[in-house]
XYZ file of C-alpha atoms in Angstrom:
479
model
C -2.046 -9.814 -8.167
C -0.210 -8.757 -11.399
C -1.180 -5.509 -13.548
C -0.031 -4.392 -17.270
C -0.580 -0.966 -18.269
C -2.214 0.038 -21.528
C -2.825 3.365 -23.151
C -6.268 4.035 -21.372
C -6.282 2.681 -18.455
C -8.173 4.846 -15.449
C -7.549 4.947 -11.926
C -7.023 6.124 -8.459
C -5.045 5.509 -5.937
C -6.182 5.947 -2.114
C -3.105 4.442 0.420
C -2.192 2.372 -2.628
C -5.140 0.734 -2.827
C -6.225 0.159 -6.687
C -9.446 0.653 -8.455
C -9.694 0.043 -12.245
C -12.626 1.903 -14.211
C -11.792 -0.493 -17.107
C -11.161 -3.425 -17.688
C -8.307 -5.542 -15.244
C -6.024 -7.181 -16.891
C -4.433 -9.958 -14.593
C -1.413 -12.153 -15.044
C 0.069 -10.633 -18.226
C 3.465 -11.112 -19.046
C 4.958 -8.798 -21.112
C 8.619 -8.354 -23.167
C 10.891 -5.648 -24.542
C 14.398 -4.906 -26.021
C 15.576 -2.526 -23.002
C 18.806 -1.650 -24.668
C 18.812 1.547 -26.893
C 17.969 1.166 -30.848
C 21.073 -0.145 -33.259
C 24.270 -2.060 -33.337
C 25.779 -2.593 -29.988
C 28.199 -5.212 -28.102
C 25.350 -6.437 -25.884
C 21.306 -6.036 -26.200
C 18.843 -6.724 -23.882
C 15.266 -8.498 -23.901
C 13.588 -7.820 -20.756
C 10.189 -10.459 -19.581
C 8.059 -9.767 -16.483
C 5.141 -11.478 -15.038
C 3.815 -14.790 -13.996
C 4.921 -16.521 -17.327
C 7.860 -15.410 -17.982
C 10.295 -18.792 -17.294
C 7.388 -20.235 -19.582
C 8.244 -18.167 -22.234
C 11.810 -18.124 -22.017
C 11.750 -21.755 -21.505
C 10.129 -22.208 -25.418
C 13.787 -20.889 -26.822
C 16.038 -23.183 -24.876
C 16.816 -26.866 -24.591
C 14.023 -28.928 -22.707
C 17.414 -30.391 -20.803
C 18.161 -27.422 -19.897
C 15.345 -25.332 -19.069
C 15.464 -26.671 -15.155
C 18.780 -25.485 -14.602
C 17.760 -21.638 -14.133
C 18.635 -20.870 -10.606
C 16.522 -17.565 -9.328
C 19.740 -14.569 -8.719
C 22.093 -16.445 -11.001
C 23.665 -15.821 -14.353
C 23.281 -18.991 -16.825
C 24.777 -19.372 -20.572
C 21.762 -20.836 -22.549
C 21.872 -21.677 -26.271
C 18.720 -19.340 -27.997
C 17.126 -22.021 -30.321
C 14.018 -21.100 -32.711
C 11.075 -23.150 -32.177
C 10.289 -23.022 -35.271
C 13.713 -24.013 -37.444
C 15.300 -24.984 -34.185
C 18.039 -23.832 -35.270
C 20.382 -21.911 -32.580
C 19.387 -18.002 -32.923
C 22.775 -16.853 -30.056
C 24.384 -17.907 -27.261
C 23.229 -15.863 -24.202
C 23.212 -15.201 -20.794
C 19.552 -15.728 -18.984
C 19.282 -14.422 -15.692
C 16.084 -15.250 -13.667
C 14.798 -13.023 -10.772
C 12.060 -14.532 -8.619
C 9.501 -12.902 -7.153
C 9.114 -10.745 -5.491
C 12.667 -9.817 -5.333
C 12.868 -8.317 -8.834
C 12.555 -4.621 -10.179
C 9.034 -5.080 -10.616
C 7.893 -7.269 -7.990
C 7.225 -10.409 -10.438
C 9.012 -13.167 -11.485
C 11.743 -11.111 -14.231
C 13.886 -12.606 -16.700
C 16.654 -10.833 -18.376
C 18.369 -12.391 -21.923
C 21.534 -10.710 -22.631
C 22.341 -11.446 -26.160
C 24.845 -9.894 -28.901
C 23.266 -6.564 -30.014
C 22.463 -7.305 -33.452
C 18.642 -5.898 -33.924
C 17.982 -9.210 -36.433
C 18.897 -10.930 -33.785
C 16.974 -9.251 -30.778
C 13.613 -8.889 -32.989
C 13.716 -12.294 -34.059
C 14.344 -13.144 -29.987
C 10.821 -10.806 -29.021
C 8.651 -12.121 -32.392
C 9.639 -15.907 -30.493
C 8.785 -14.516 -26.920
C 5.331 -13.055 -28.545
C 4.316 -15.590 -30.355
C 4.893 -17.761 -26.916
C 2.209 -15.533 -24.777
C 4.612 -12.556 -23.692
C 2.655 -9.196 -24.616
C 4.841 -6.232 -26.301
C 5.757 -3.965 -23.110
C 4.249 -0.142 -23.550
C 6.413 2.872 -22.410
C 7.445 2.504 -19.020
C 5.339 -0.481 -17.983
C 7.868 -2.456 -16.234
C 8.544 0.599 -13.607
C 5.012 1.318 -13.685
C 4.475 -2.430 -12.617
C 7.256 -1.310 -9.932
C 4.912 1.167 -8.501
C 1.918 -0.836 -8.580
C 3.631 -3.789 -6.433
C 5.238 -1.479 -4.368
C 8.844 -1.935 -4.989
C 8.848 2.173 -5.324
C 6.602 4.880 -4.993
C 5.584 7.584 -7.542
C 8.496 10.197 -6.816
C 11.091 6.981 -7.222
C 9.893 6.098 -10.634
C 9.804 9.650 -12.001
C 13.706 8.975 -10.543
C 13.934 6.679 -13.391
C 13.229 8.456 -16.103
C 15.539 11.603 -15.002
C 18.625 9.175 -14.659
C 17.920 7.448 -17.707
C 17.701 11.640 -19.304
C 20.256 13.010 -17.544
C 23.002 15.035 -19.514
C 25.493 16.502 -16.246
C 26.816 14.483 -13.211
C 24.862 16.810 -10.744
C 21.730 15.465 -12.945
C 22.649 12.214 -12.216
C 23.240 12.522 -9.110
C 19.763 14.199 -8.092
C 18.248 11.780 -9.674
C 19.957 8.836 -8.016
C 19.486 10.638 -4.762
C 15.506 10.518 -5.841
C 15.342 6.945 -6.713
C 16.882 6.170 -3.475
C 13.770 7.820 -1.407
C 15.682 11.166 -0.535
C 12.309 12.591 -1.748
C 9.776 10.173 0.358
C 12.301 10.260 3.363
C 11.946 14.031 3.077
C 7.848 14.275 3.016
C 7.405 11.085 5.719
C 7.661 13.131 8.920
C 5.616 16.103 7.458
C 3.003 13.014 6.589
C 3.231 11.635 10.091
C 2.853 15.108 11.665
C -0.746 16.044 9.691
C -1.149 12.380 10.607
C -0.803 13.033 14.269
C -3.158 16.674 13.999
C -6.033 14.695 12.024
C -6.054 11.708 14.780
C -6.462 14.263 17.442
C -8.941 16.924 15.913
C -10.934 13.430 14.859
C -10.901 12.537 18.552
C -12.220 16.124 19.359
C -15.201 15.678 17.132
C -15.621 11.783 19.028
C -15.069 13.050 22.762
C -16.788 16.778 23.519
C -14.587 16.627 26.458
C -10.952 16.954 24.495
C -12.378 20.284 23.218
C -9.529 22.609 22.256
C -7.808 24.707 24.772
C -4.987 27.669 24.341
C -2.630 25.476 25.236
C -2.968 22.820 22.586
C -4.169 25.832 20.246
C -0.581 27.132 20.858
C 0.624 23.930 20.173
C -1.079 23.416 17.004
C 0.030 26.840 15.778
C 3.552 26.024 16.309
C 3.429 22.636 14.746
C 1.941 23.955 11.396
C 4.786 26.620 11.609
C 7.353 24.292 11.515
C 5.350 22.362 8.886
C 5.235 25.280 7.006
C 8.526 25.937 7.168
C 9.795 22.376 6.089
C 7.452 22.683 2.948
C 8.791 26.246 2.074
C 12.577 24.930 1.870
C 11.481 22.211 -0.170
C 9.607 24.969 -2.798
C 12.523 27.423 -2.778
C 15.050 24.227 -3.769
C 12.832 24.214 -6.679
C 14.418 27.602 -8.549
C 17.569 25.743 -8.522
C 16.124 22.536 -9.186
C 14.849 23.483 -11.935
C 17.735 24.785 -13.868
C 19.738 21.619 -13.120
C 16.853 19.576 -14.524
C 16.212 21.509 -17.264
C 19.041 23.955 -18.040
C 18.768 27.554 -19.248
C 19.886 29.186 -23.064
C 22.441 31.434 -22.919
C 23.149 34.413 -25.717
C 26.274 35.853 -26.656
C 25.647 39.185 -27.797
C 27.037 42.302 -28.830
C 28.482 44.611 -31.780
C 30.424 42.803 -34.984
C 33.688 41.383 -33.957
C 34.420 41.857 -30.294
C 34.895 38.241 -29.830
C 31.657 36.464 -29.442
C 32.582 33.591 -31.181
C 35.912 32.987 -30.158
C 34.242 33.715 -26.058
C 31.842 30.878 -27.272
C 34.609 28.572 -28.187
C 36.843 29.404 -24.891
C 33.322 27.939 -22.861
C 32.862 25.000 -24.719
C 37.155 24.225 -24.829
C 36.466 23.634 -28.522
C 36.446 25.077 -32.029
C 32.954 25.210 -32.876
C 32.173 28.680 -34.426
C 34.544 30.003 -37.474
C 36.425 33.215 -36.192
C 37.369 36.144 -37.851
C 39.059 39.056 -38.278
C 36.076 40.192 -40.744
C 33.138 41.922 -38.826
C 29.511 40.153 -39.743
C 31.429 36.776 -40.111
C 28.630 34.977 -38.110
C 25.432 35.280 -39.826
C 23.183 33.321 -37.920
C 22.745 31.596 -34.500
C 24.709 28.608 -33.365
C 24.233 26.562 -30.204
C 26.075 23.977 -28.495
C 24.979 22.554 -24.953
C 27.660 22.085 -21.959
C 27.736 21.694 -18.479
C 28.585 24.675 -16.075
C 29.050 22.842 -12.805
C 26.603 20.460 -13.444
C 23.697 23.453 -14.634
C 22.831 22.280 -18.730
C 23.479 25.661 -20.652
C 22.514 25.930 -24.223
C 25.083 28.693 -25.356
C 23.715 30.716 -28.396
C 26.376 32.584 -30.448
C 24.474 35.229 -32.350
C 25.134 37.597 -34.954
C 26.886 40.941 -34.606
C 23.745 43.802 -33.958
C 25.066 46.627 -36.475
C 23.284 48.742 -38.816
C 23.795 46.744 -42.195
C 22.621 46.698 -45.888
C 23.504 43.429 -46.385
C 20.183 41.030 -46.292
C 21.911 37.977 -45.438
C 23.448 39.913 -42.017
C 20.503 41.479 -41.174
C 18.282 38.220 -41.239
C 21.422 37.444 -38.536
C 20.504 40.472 -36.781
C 16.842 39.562 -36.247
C 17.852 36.329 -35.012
C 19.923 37.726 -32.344
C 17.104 39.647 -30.964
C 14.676 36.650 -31.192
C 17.788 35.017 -29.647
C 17.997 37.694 -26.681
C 13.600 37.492 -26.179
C 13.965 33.733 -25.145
C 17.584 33.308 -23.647
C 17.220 32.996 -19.839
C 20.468 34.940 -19.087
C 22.410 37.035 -22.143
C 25.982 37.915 -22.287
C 26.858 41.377 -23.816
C 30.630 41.556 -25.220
C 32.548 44.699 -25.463
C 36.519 44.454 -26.323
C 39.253 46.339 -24.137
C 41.153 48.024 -26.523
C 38.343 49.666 -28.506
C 36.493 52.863 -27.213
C 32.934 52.373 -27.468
C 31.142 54.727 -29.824
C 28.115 56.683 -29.223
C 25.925 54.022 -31.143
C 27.884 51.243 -28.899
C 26.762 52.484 -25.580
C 23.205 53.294 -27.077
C 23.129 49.609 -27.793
C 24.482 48.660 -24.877
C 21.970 50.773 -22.843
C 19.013 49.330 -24.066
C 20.321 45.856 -24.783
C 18.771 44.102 -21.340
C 22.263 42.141 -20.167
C 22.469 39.923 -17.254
C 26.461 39.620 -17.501
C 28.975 42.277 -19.041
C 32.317 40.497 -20.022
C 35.120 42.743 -21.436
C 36.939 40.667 -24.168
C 40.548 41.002 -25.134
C 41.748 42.129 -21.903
C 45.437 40.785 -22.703
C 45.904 44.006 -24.383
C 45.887 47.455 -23.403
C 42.464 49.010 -21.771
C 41.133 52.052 -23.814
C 39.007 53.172 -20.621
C 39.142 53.145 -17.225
C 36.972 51.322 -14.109
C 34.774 54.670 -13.667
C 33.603 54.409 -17.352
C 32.819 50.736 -16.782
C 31.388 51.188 -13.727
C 28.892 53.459 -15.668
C 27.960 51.178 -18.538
C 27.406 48.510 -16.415
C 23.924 48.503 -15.228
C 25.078 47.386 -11.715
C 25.265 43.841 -13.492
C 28.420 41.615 -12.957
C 31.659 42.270 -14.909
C 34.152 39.475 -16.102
C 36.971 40.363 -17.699
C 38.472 37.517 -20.416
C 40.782 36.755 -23.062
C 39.212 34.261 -25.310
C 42.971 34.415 -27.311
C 44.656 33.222 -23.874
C 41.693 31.472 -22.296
C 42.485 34.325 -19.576
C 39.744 34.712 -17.384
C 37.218 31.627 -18.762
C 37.117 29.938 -15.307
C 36.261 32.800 -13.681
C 33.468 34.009 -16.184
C 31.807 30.409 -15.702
C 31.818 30.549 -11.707
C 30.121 34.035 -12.637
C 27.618 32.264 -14.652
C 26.897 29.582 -12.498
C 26.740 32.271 -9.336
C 24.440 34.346 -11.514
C 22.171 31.351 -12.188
C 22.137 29.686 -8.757
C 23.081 32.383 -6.500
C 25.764 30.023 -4.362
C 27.444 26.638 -4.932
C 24.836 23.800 -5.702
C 24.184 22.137 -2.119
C 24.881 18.582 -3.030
C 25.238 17.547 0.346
C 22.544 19.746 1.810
C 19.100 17.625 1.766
C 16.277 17.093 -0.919
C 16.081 19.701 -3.704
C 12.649 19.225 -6.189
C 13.519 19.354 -9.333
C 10.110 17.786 -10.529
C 7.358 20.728 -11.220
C 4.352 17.884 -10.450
C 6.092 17.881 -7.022
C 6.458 21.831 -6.724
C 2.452 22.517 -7.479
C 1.889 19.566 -5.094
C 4.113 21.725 -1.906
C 2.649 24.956 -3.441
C -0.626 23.320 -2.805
C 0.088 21.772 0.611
C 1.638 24.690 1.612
C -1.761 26.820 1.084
C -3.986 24.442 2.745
C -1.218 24.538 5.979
C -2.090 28.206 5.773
C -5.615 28.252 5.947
C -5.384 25.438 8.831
C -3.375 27.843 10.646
C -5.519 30.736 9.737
C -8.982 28.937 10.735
C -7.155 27.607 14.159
C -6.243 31.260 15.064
C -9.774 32.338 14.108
C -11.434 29.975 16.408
C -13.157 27.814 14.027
C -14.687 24.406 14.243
C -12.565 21.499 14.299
C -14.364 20.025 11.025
C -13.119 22.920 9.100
C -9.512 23.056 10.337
C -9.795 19.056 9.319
C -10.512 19.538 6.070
C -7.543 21.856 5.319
C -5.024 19.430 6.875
C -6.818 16.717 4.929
C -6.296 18.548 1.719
C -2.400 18.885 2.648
C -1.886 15.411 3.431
C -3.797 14.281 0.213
C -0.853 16.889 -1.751
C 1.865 15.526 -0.227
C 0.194 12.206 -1.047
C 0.067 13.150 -4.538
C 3.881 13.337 -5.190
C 4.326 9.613 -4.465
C 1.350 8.610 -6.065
C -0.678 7.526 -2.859
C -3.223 9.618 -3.581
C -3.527 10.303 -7.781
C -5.899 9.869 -10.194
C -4.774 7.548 -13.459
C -4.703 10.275 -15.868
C -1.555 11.907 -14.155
C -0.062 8.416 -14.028
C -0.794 7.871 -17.672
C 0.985 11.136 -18.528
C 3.997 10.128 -16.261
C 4.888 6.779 -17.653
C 3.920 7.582 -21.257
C 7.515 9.782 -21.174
C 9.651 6.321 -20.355
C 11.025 4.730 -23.095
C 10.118 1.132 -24.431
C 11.801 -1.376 -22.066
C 11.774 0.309 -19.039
């Protein structure tokens, strides 16, 4: 049986199984350009479902509509049925299925990416039964036939978003099960607890003793301890999946700028020898071993009767309330003033960098040893690109306290997954808790229930259909 998605539909899913509160729609086949909007060498239509050979097969020769061979690439002339004249020459490959992405029979038309030409392709498709695909709905078909579960095709989407390598390679890691290989033996352990307390409940004789109670204890232990290294790969998780702002701050020319340009290896803010030369904010995004950082330059903070500059100034402090980690700048071969280490000792800094430190130091390692707040220290010179490398391993030690583990198992990066091991996590808890307090096997069942039915929810075997509305309504058109 064959599903398409549409913008209300209502469900829930218990071990996959699916019941519709609306109405089913069965048999649909449904089309969409999968290649990105605009000019391009190559475009993309995308079919799936029971009739999509039949469409396809209303845009080519009747000769040679037989000669589509399931897993094999075939150059078909594109002809409108309605001119019948040749719309492009393309290649048609057919996937049978089940052995397609989503499980039905799939048909790919690789065209030349000219958007006359791939809307005039669709209109034909439509107008020969295919429905217009809906955000999402061929990987949402995916999940409904089982090709992938839930935590695979939220995979998608991050590959299809990501903006580092480490991005992409999380999410490739995801869409290859590293996150369902990870929860399957915590599943089959509550698994193995529910058959046996069940059991208890059918035969008085199995009645808990220490022994198993002991054994129980540990079991949840080591439960509990899987789950918690799965929640505390979620700080870093996060950051690579999101990224963090970063502000540059500090007094009027001690090198903000030109520090901004040395991290992004590019000439992006004007520099100058003027103080107040930048007058507002300016961001730029970049990778810092693979962690997105959007790096905010920001106005010098001086006491100013210029309006322009101090509009600048206000920015920078709206700049400092919402950057996740901020930069303060002081340069080497100036003495601070009074009103600089005032600033400095109420400016909340996560990094101090010293700037200019290819000249000569106007203070010693005692003096910064006393403005620095116990925060790291980098010293650079954005002139000589001196130091850069090491101020972004500071950075990215700051931000992830260690070298991203890679090679180290599953980290979440998905906050739907986080509340879901937050969640499973508490109802391990109160299992354990009820099991050392002696209580009845019904109540320890429903706790181990509830953490099942969590760990459930991050590949969508347990889930109700407004979560997976929400989900697939971020995937673009085509996908």
């Amino acid at each position: 049986m064959r599903y398409s998605c549409f913008a209300s539909w209502r469900f829930f899913l218990v071990g996959r199984n699916i019941f519709f509160e609306m109405r089913l729609y069965e048999n649909t086949t449904i089309a969409a350009i999968a290649t990105p909007p605009g000019y391009g060498g190559i475009g993309v239509i995308r079919l799936s479902g029971d009739d999509s050979l039949k469409c396809l097969q209303s845009l080519l020769d009747t000769k040679k509509a037989t000669e589509l061979v399931p897993n094999q690439v075939s150059l078909q002339s594109l002809i409108h049925s309605e001119s019948g004249q040749v719309i492009d020459e393309a290649l048609i490959t057919y996937f049978r299925s089940p052995h397609s992405y989503t499980g039905e029979d799939v048909v790919e038309i690789s065209c030349h990416g000219s958007p006359v030409v791939l809307t005039e392709i669709l209109r034909l498709l439509a107008s020969s039964g295919a429905e217009l695909a809906k955000p999402g709905e061929f990987t949402l078909r995916a999940f409904l036939n089982q090709r992938i579960d839930l935590s695979q095709a939220e995979a998608v989407n991050d590959l299809i978003h990501s903006q580092t390598r480490y991005q992409a390679q999380l999410a490739t890691r995801q869409l290859r099960g590293e996150v369902s290989k990870q929860l399957k033996p915590l599943k089959n352990a509550l698994v193995e607890m529910i058959v046996y307390f069940e059991s208890s409940l059918e035969f008085v004789e199995d009645d808990l003793d220490s022994l198993n109670i002991e054994r129980f204890q540990l079991q949840i232990d080591i439960l509990c301890s899987s789950v918690q290294k799965l929640i505390s790969s979620y700080q870093l998780g996060r950051l690579v999946k999101s990224g963090i702002k970063l502000a540059i701050v500090g007094q009027p020319n001690v090198g903000k700028s030109s520090i901004f340009n040395a991290l992004l290896g590019r000439d992006r803010a004007i520099v100058s020898a003027i103080p107040g030369t930048t007058r507002d904010t300016l961001s730029e995004v970049l990778a810092i071993k693979g962690i997105p950082v959007e790096l905010i330059d920001t106005a010098g903070i001086r006491e100013t009767q210029d309006v322009i500059e101090n509009l600048g100034v206000e920015r920078t402090q709206s700049a400092i309330a919402d950057a996740d980690l901020v930069i303060a700048v002081i340069e080497a071969s100036h003495n601070p003033t009074t009103l600089e280490l005032t600033f400095l000792s109420l400016l909340p800094f996560d990094l101090l960098v010293i700037n200019k430190c290819d000249l000569e130091m106007a203070f010693d390692e005692e003096f910064i040893n006393a403005i620095k707040q116990n925060k790291p220290v980098a010293e650079v010179s954005a002139l000589t690109n001196q130091g850069i490398g090491e101020l972004q391993d500071l950075i990215h030690s700051t931000l992830s306290s260690g070298s991203l583990p890679i090679q180290e198992g599953g980290i979440i990066t998905n906050e739907r997954h986080y509340q879901a091991l937050l969640s499973t996590s508490e109802s391990l808890l109160k299992a354990k808790q009820d099991l050392d307090l002696g209580f009845s096997e019904e109540i320890i069942l429903v706790h181990l229930h509830e953490a099942l039915r969590c760990l459930g929810i991050i590949t969508g075997e347990t889930l109700i259909g407004d979560i997976i509305n929400q989900i697939f309504a971020t995937f673009c058109i085509g996908k």
